[in-house]
Coordinates of C-alpha atoms in Angstrom, one line a residue:
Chain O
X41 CA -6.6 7.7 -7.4
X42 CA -5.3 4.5 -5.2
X43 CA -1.7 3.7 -5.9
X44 CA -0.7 -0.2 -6.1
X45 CA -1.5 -1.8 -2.6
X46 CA 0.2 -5.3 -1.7
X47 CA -0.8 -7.5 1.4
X48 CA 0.4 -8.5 3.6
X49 CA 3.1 -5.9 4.1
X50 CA 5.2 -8.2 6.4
X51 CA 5.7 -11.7 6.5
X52 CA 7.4 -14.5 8.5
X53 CA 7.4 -18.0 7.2
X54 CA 9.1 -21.2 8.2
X55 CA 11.4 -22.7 5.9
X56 CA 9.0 -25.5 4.0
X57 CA 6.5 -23.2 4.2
X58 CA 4.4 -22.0 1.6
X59 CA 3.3 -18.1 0.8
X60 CA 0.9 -15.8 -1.1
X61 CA 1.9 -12.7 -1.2
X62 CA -1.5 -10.3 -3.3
X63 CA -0.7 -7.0 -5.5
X64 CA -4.3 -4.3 -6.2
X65 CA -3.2 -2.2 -9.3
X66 CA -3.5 1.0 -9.8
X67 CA -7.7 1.7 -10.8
X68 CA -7.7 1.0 -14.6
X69 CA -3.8 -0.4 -15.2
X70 CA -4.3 -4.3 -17.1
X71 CA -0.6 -5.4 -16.0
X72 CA 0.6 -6.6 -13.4
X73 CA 4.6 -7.2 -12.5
X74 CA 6.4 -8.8 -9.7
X75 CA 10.0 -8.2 -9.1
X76 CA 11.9 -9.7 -6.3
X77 CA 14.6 -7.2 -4.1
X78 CA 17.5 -8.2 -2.3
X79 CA 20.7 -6.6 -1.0
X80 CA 22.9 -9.0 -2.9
X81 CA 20.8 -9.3 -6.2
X82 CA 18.9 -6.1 -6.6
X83 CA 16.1 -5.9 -7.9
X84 CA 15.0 -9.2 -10.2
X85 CA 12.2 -9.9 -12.4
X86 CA 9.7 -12.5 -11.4
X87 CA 6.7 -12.5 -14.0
X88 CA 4.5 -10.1 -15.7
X89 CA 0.8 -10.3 -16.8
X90 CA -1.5 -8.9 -19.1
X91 CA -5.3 -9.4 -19.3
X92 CA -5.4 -12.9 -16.8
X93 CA -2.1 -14.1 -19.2
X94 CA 1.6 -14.8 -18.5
X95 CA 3.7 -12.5 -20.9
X96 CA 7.1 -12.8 -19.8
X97 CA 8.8 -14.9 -16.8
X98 CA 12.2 -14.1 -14.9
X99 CA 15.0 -16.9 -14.5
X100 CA 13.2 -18.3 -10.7
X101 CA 12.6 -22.2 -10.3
X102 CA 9.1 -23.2 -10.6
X103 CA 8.5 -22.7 -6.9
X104 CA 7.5 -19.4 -7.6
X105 CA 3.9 -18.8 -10.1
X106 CA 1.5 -16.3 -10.1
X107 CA -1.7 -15.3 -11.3
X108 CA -3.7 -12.8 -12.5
X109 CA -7.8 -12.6 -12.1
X110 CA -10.3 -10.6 -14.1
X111 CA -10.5 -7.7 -12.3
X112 CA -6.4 -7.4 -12.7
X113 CA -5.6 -7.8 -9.2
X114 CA -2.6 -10.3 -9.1
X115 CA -1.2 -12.9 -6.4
X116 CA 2.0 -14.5 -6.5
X117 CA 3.1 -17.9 -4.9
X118 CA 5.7 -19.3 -3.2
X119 CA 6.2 -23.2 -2.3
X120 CA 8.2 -24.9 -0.3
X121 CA 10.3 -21.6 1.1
X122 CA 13.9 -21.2 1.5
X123 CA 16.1 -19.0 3.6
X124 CA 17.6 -17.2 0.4
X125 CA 13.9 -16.4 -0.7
X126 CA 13.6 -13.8 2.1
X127 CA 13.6 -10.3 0.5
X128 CA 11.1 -7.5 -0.6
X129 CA 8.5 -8.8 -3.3
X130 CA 7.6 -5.6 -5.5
X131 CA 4.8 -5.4 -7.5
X132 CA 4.1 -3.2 -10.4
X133 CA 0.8 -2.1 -12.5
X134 CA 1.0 -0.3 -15.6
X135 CA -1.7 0.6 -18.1
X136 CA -0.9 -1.6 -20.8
X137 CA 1.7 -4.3 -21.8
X138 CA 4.2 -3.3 -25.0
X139 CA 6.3 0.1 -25.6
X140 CA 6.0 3.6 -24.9
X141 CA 3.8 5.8 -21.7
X142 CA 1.2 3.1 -21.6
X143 CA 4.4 0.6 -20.2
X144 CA 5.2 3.2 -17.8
X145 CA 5.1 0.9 -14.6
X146 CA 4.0 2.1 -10.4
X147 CA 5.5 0.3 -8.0
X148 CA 3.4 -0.8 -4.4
X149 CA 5.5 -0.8 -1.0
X150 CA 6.2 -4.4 -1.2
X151 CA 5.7 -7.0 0.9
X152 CA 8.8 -8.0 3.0
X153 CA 9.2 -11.6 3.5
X154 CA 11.3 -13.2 6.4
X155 CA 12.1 -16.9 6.5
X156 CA 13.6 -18.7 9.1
Chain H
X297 CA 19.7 -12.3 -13.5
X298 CA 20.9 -9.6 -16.1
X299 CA 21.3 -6.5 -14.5
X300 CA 22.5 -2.9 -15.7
X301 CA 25.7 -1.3 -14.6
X302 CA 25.2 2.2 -12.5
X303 CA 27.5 4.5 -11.8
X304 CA 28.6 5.4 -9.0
X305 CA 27.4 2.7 -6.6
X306 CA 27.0 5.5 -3.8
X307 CA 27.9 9.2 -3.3
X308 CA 28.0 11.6 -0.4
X309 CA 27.8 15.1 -1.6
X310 CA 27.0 18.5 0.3
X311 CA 23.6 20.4 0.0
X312 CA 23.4 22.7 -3.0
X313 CA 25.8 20.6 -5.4
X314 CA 24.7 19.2 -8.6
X315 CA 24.4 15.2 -9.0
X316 CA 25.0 13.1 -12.0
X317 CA 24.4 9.1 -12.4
X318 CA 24.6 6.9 -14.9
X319 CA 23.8 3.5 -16.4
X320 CA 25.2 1.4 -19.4
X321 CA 24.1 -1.6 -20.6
X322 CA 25.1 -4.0 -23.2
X323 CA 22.1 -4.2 -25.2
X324 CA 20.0 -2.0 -26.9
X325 CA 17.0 -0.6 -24.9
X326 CA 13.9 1.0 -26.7
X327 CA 13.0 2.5 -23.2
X328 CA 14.8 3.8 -20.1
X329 CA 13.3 4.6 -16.9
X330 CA 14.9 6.5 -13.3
X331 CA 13.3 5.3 -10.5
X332 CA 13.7 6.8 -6.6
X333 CA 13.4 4.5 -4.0
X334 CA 13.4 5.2 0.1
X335 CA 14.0 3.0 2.8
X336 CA 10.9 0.5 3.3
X337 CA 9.1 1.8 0.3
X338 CA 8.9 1.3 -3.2
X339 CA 10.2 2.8 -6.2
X340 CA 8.6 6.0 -7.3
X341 CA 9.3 6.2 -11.4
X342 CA 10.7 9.9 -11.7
X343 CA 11.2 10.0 -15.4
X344 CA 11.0 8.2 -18.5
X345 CA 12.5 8.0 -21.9
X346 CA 11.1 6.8 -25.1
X347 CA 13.9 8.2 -28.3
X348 CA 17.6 8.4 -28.7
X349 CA 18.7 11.7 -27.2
X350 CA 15.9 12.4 -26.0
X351 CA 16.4 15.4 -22.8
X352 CA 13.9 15.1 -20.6
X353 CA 13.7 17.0 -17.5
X354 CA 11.2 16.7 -14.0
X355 CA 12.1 19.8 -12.2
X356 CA 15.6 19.5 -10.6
X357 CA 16.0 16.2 -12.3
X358 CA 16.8 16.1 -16.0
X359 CA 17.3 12.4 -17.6
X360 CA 19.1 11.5 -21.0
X361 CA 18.4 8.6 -23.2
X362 CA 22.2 8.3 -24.9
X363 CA 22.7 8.1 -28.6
X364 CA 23.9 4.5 -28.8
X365 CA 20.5 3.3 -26.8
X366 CA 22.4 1.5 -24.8
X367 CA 23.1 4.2 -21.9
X368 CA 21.2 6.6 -20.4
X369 CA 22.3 9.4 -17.7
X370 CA 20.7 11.6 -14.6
X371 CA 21.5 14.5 -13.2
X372 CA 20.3 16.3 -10.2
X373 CA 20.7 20.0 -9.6
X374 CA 21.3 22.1 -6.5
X375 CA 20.2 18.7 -4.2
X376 CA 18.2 19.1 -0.9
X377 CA 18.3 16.3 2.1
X378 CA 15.1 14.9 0.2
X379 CA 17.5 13.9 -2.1
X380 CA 18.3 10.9 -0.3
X381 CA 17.5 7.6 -1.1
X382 CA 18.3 4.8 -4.0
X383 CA 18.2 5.7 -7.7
X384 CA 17.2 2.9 -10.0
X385 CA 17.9 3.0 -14.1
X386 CA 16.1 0.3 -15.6
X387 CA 15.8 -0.4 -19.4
X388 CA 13.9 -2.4 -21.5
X389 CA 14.5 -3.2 -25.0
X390 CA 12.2 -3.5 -27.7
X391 CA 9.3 -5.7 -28.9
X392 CA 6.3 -6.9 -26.5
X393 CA 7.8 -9.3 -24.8
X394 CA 11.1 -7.7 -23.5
X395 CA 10.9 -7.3 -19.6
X396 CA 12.7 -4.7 -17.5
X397 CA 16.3 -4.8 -16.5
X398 CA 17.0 -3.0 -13.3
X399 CA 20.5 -1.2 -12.4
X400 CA 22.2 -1.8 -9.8
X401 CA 21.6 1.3 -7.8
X402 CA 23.6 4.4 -7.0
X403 CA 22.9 5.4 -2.6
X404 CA 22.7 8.8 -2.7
X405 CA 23.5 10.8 0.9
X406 CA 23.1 14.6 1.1
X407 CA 25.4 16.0 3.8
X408 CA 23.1 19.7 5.2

């Protein structure tokens, strides 16, 4: 079975610029997370989704959104870059959304994003 | 962002010892979960917990969900090089709509 791919892998924007960064879950996982990773913050919580929905948001301005389409793959945005949004973007898929093994999330290799 | 606190932050240890990490939190957490992650990759979940004292064990790795729910410990046994890399605790407390809070990371480096 495929693990979670994310494209593109590596990234370099311009300051101003915008970004869509795209997350294929694991065949048959319905949620989709996306975490941000930096040296100085570790690793944060962006969004999560479940069935095309929003079911929980992280503490980031509303430069970043994401989506979710019907066949679960996910993207995620970003407007109007800054320097301090350079890091690794993660994304996750797991099975369902709630408690217990079904929770249990698989990370892709990220996408590293540089802007200058 | 609210993050866990993971003990140590780093270690060097030699070949063949044993390794132990932990995280405490704050809050109560329904669920912890140990994550390994290497340079340029993500983070590969190793083990997970789902009860109070639960012992739960993924060959030489053997996780604990503390008593109080609100810390949670890993130990590795006679390491190898392949050891190396970034251990993640990350806990998530209870009801649907909880996210995940990730530690902070202990580096782990095995001297051969």
């Amino acid at each position: 079975k495929a693990g979670v791919t994310q494209t593109p892998r590596y990234l370099i924007k311009t300051r101003g610029q915008q970004v869509t960064l795209s997350c294929s879950p694991i065949s048959g996982h319905r949620s989709v997370s996306w975490y941000q990773q930096t040296p100085g913050q570790g690793l944060q919580f962006l969004f999560e989704y479940f069935s095309e929905t929003q079911r929980n948001k992280g503490n980031f301005p509303g430069r970043f959104s994401g989506r979710q389409f019907s066949n679960s793959r996910s993207e995620m945005n970003v407007s109007t870059l800054e320097l301090g949004d350079s890091a690794l973007y993660l994304c996750a898929s797991s099975l369902g959304w709630g408690q217990g093994p079904s929770y249990e999330q698989y990370f892709g290799p990220g996408t590293r994003l540089t802007v200058t | 962002g609210q993050q866990l606190n993971q003990s140590p932050q780093s270690m060097f240890i030699q070949e063949g010892e044993d390794v132990s990490m932990n995280c405490t939190s704050s809050s109560i957490f329904n669920t912890w979960l140990w994550y390994k992650q290497d340079p340029g990759e993500g983070p590969v979940l190793l083990i997970a917990l789902y009860k109070a004292g639960e012992l739960t064990s993924n060959g030489r790795l053997t996780a604990q969900f503390g008593i109080t729910r609100k810390d949670s410990f890993l130990n590795i046994s006679a390491s190898i090089p392949s050891d190396v890399g970034i251990y993640f605790c990350a806990g998530r407390g209870s009801g649907g709509y909880q996210k995940v809070t990730f530690g902070t990371g202990t580096k782990l480096q095995v001297i051969p």
